[in-house]
CSV table of C-alpha atoms in Angstrom, one decimal:
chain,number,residue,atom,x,y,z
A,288,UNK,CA,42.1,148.6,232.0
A,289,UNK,CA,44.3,145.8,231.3
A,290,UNK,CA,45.7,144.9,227.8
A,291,UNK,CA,42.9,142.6,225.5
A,292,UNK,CA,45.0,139.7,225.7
A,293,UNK,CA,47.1,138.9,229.0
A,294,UNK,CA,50.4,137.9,228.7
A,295,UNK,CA,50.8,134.0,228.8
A,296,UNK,CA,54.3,131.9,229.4
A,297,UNK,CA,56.3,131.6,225.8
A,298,UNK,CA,55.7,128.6,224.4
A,299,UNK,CA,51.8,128.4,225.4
A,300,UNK,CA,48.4,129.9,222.9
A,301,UNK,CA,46.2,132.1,224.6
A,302,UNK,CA,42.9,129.6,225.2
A,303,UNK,CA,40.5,131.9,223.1
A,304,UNK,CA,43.3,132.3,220.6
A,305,UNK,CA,43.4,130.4,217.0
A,306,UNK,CA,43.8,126.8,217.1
A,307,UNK,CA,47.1,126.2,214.5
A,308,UNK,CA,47.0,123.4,212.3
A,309,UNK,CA,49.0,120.2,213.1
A,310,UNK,CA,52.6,120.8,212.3
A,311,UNK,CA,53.7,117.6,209.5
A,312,UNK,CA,56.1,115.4,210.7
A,313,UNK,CA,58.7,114.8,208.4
A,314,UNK,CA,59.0,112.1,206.3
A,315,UNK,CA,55.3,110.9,206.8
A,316,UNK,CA,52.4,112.1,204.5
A,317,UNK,CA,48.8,111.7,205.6
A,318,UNK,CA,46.8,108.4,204.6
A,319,UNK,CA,45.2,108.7,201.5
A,320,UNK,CA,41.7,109.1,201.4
A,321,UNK,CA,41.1,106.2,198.7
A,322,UNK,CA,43.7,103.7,198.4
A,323,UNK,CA,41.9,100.4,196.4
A,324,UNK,CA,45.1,99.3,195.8
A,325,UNK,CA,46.5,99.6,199.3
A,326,UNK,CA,44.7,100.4,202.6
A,327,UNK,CA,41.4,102.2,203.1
A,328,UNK,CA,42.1,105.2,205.3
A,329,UNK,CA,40.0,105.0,208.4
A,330,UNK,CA,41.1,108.9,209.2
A,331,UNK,CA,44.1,111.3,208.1
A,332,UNK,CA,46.3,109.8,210.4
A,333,UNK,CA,49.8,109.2,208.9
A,334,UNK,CA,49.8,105.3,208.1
A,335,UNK,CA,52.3,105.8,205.1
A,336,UNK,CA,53.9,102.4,205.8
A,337,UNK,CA,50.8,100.7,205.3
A,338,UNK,CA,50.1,102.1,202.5
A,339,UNK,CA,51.4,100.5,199.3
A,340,UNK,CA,51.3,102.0,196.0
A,341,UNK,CA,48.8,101.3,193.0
A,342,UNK,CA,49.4,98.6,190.9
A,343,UNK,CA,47.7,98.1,187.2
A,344,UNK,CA,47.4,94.9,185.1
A,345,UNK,CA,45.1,93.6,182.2
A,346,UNK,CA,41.8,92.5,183.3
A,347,UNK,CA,43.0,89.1,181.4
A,348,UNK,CA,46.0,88.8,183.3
A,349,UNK,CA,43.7,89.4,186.1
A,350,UNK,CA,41.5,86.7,185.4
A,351,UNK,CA,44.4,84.5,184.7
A,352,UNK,CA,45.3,85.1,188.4
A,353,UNK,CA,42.2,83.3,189.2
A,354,UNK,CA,43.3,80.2,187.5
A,355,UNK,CA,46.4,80.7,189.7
A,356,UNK,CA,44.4,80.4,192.6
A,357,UNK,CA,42.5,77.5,191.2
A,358,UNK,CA,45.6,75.1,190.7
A,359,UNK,CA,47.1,76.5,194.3
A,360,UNK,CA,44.0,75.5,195.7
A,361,UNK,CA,44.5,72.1,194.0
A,362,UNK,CA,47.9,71.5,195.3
A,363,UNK,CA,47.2,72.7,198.6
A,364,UNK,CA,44.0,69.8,198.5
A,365,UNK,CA,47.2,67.3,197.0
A,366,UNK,CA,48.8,67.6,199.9
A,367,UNK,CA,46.8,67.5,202.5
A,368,UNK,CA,45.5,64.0,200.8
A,369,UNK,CA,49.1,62.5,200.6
A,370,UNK,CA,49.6,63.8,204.5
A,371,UNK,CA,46.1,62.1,205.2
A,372,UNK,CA,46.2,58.8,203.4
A,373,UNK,CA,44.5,56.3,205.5
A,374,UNK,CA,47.3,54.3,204.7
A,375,UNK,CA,49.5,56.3,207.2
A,376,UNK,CA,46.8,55.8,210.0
A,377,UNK,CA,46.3,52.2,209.1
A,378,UNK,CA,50.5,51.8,209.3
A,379,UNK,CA,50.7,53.1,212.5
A,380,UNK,CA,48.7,50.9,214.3
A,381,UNK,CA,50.3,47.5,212.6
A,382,UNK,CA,53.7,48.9,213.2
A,383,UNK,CA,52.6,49.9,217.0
A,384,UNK,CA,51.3,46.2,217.1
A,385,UNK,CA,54.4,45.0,215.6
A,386,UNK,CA,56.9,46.5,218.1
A,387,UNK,CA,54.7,45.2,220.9
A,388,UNK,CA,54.9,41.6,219.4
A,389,UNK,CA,58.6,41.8,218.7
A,390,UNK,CA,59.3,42.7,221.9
A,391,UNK,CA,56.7,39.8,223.4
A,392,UNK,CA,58.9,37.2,221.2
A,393,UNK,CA,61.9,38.3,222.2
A,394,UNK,CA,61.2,37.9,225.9
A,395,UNK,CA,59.9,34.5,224.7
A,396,UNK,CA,62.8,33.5,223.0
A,397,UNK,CA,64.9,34.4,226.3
A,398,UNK,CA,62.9,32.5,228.5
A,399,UNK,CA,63.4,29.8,226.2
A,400,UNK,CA,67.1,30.2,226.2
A,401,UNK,CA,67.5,30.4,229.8
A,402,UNK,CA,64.9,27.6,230.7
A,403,UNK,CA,67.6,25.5,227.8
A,404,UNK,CA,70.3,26.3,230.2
A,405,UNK,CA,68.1,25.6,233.3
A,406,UNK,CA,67.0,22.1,231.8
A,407,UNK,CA,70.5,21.2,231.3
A,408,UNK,CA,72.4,22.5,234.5
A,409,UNK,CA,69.2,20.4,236.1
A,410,UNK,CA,70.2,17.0,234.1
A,411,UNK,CA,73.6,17.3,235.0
A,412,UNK,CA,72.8,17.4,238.7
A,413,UNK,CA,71.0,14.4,238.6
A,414,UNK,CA,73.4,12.9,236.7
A,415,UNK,CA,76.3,13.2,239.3
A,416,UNK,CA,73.7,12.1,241.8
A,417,UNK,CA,73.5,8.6,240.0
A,418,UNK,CA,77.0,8.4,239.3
A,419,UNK,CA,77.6,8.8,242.9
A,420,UNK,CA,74.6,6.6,243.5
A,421,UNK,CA,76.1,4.1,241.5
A,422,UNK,CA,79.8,4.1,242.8
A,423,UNK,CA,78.3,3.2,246.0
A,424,UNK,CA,76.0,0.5,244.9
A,425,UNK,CA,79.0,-1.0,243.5
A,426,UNK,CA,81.1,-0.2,246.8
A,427,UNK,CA,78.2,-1.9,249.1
A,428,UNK,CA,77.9,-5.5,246.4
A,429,UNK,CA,81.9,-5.6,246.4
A,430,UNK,CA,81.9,-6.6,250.0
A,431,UNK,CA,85.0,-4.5,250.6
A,432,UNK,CA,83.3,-2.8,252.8
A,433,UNK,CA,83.1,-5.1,256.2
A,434,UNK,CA,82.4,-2.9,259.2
A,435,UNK,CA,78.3,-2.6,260.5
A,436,UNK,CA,79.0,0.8,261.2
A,437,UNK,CA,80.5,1.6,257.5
A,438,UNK,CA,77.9,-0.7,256.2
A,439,UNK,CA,75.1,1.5,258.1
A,440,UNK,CA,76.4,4.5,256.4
A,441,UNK,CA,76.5,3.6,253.0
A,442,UNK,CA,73.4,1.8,253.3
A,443,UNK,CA,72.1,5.6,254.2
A,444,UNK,CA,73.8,7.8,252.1
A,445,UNK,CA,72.3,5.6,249.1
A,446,UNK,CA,69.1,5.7,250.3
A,447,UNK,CA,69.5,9.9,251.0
A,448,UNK,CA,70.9,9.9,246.8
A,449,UNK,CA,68.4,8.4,245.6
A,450,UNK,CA,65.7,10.8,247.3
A,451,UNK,CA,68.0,13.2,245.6
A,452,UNK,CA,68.1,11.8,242.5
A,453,UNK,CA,64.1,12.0,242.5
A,454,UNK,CA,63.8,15.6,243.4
A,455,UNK,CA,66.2,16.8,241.0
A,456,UNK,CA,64.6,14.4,238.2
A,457,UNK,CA,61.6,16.4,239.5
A,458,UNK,CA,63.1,20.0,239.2
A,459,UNK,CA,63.8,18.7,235.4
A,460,UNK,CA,60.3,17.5,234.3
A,461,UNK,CA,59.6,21.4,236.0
A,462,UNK,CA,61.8,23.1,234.1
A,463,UNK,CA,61.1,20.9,230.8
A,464,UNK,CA,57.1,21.6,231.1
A,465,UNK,CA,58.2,25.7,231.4
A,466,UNK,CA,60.7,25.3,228.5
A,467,UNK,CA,58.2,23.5,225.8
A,468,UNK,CA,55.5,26.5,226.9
A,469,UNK,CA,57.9,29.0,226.3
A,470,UNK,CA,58.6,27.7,222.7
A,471,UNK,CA,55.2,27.2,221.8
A,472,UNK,CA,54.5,31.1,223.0
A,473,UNK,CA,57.7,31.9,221.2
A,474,UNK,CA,56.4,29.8,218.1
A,475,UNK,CA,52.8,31.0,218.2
A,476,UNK,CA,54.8,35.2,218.7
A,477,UNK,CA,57.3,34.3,215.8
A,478,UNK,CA,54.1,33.8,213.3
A,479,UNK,CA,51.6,36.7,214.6
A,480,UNK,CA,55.2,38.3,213.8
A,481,UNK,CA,55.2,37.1,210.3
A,482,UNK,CA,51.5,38.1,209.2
A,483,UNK,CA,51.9,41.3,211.1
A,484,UNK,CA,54.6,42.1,208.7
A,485,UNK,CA,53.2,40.6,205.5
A,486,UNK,CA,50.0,43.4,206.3
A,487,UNK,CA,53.3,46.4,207.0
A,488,UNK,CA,54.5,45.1,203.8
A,489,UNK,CA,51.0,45.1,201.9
A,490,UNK,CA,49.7,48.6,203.8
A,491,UNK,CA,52.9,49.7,202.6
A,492,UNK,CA,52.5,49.2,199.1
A,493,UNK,CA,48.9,50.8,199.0
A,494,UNK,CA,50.5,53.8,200.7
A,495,UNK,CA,53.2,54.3,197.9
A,496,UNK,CA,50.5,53.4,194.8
A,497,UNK,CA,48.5,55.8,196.5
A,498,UNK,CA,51.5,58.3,197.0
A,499,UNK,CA,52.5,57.7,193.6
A,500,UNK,CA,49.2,58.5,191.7
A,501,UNK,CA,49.2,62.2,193.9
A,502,UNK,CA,52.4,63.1,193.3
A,503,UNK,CA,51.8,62.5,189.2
A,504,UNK,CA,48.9,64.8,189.5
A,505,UNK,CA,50.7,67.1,191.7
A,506,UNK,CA,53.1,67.7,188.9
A,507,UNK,CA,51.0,67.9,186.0
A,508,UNK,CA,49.2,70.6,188.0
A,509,UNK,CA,52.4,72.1,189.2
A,510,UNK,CA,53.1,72.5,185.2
A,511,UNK,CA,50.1,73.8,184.3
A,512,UNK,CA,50.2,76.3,187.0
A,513,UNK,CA,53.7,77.6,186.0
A,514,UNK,CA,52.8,78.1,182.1
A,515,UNK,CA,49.7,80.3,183.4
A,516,UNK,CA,51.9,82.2,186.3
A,517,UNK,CA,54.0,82.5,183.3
A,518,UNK,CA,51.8,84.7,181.4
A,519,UNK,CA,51.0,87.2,184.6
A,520,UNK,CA,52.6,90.3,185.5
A,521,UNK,CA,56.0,89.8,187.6
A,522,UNK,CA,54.9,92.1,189.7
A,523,UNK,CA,51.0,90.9,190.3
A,524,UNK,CA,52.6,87.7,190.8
A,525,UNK,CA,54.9,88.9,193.3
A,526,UNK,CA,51.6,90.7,195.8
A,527,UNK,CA,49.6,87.1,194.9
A,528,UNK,CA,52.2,85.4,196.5
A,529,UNK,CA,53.0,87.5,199.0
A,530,UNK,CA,48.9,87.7,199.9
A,531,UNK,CA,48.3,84.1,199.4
A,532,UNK,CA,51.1,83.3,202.5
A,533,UNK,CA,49.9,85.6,204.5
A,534,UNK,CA,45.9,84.6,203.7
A,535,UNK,CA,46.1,80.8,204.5
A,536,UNK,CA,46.8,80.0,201.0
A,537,UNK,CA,44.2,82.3,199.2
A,538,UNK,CA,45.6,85.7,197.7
A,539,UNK,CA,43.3,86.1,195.0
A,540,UNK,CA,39.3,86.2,195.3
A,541,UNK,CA,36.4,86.5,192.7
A,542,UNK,CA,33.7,89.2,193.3
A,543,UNK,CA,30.7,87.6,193.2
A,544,UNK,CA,27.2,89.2,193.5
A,545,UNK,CA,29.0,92.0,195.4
A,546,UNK,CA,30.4,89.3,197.5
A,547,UNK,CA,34.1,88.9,198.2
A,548,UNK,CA,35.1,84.8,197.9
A,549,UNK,CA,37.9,85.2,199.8
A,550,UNK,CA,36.3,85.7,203.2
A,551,UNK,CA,32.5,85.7,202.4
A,552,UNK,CA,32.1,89.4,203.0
A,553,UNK,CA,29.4,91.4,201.4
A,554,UNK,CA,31.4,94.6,199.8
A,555,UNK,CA,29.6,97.8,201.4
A,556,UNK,CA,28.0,100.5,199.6
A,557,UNK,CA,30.6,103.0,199.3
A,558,UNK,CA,33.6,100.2,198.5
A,559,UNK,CA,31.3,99.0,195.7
A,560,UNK,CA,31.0,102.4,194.1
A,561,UNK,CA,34.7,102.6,194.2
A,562,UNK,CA,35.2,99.6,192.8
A,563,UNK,CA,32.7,100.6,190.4
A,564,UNK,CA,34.4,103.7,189.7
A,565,UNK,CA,37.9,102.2,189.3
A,566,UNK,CA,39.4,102.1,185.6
A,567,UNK,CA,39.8,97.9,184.7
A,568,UNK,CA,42.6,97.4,184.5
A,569,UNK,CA,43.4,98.6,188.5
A,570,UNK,CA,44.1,96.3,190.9
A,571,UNK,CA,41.6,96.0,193.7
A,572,UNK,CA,41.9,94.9,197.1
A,573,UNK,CA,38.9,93.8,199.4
A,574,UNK,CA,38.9,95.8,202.4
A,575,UNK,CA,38.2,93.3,205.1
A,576,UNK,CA,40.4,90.4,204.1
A,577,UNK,CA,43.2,92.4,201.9
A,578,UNK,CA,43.0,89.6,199.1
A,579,UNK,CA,43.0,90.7,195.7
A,580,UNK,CA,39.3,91.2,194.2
A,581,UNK,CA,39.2,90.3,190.5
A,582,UNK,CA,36.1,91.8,188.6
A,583,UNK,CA,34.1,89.7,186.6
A,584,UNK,CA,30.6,89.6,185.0
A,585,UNK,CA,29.2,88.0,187.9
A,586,UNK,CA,30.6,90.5,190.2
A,587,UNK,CA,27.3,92.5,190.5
A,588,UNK,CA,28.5,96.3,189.9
C-alpha cells in the first residue's frame, strides 16, 4: 500500500488537507465590523484607508452644526440669487442691442462722410465744366475768333459742356439725395443709441441696488455663521467642511422620522439600532450619503 497522503510538489496543500487561514498583509488590518463614525464594512476585506477614526462631540455642539448648515445653505441660496439677478439677463440683451446699433451708426456715419466727399468732388466737376463753359462763351462773343471752321468747333464743344455740365449737376442732386438719407439714418441710429444707453445705465443701477442689498445680507449671515462655527469642535468643523465640499454643499443632515435629510434615505433596520445603540455624544455618519446625522427628538429612535 502506498503512504495515506502522496507526496505533492513543495509549495502546494494536499486537496483534502486543512484549509490555512489567510496570511495578514502587513500594514493593513481588517475593516471593522461597525464603524458609525467611518465606513460600514460590507465584509472583512482590508479597507483600512477608508476607514477613519471615531470622533465624539457634545450633542449641543452637534446641534449647533445644524445651524452651520442652515446659514451655508443661506449663502449658497445668496449666491446663486446675485449670479441670477434678472438684471444680468435683462443687461445682456440691451448691451447685445447696443453693439449692434453702434455698429449700424457707425457705418452710417461713414456713408455720410464719404457721400460729403462724393457731393463735393461732384460740385467741383461741374464747376470746371462751367468755367470752361464760360471761357468759351466769352471766346465765341469776342469775335476773335473769325474762321467757320474754328467757329464750328467752339460752337460744339459748348454745346457738348453744357450736356456735361447737366449730367454732372445730375450726379450731384444723386449723391445729395444719398447723403441727406444717410444723415437722417445716422440721426434716427445716434438717438436709438442714446435711449438704448439711458435703459444700460438704468438696468445697471437696479443690478447694483439689487447686488448691494445681497451682499449686506450675505455678510450679516456670513457673521452670524462664524460666531456659531466658533463655538464647534475644530475638529467636527474640520469633517463638516470637508463633507459639505464633497456633498454639494450639505455635510451635515438631521435624522428625521428615521429618515436621513441629507439624501432622503430611510435609515435601515440594523443602522437604526446602531444608531440607537451609540453613546450621544458620538458622531454618526449616514451610510448611504456619508453626511453627518445629528440626532434629535424628531429623529424617531
Amino acid at each position: 500500500m502506498g503512504p495515506a497522503h502522496p507526496r505533492v510538489p513543495q509549495g502546494h496543500r494536499p486537496l483534502d488537507g486543512p484549509r490555512r487561514g489567510r496570511r495578514p498583509v502587513p500594514g493593513l488590518r481588517a475593516r471593522p465590523r461597525l464603524c458609525l463614525p467611518g465606513l460600514r464594512p460590507a465584509s472583512s476585506v482590508p479597507y483600512d484607508h477608508l476607514w477613519s477614526p471615531p470622533l465624539n462631540a457634545a450633542p449641543a455642539d452637534q446641534i449647533r452644526l445644524l445651524d452651520v448648515q442652515g446659514l451655508d445653505v443661506r449663502l449658497s441660496q445668496l449666491a446663486h440669487k446675485r449670479r441670477t439677478l434678472p438684471e444680468h439677463a435683462e443687461l445682456d440683451t440691451l448691451t447685445a442691442d447696443h453693439t449692434q446699433l453702434r455698429d449700424l451708426l457707425v457705418a452710417s456715419q461713414t456713408e455720410e462722410s464719404d457721400t460729403a466727399r462724393e457731393q463735393t468732388k461732384a460740385e467741383q466737376d461741374v464747376d470746371q465744366v462751367r468755367q470752361r463753359a464760360a471761357r468759351d462763351q466769352k471766346r465765341l462773343d469776342s469775335g476773335a475768333v473769325t474762321s467757320p471752321k474754328d467757329l464750328e468747333n467752339l460752337q460744339h464743344e459748348i454745346a457738348s459742356l453744357a450736356r456735361r455740365q447737366s449730367d454732372l449737376e445730375d450726379v450731384v442732386l444723386e449723391v445729395m439725395e444719398r447723403r441727406e438719407a444717410a444723415q437722417e439714418r445716422a440721426t434716427e441710429l445716434a438717438g436709438r443709441v442714446e435711449s438704448l444707453q439711458a435703459k444700460i445705465s438704468d438696468a445697471a443701477a437696479r443690478r447694483d441696488a439689487a447686488a448691494e442689498e445681497i451682499d449686506a445680507e450675505i455678510a450679516t449671515v456670513t457673521k452670524e455663521r462664524e460666531v456659531i462655527a466658533g463655538t464647534i469642535p475644530a475638529d467636527l468643523l474640520k469633517l463638516y467642511d470637508k463633507l459639505r465640499e464633497q456633498q454639494g454643499g450639505v455635510g451635515a443632515a438631521r435624522l428625521y422620522q428615521r429618515r436621513c435629510d441629507g439624501c432622503r434615505q430611510e435609515l435601515a433596520i440594523t443602522e437604526l439600532n446602531e444608531v440607537r445603540s451609540a453613546p450621544a455624544d458620538t458622531v454618526v455618519r449616514c451610510e448611504n450619503c456619508r453626511r453627518i446625522l445629528v440626532r434629535t427628538p424628531e429623529s424617531g429612535l
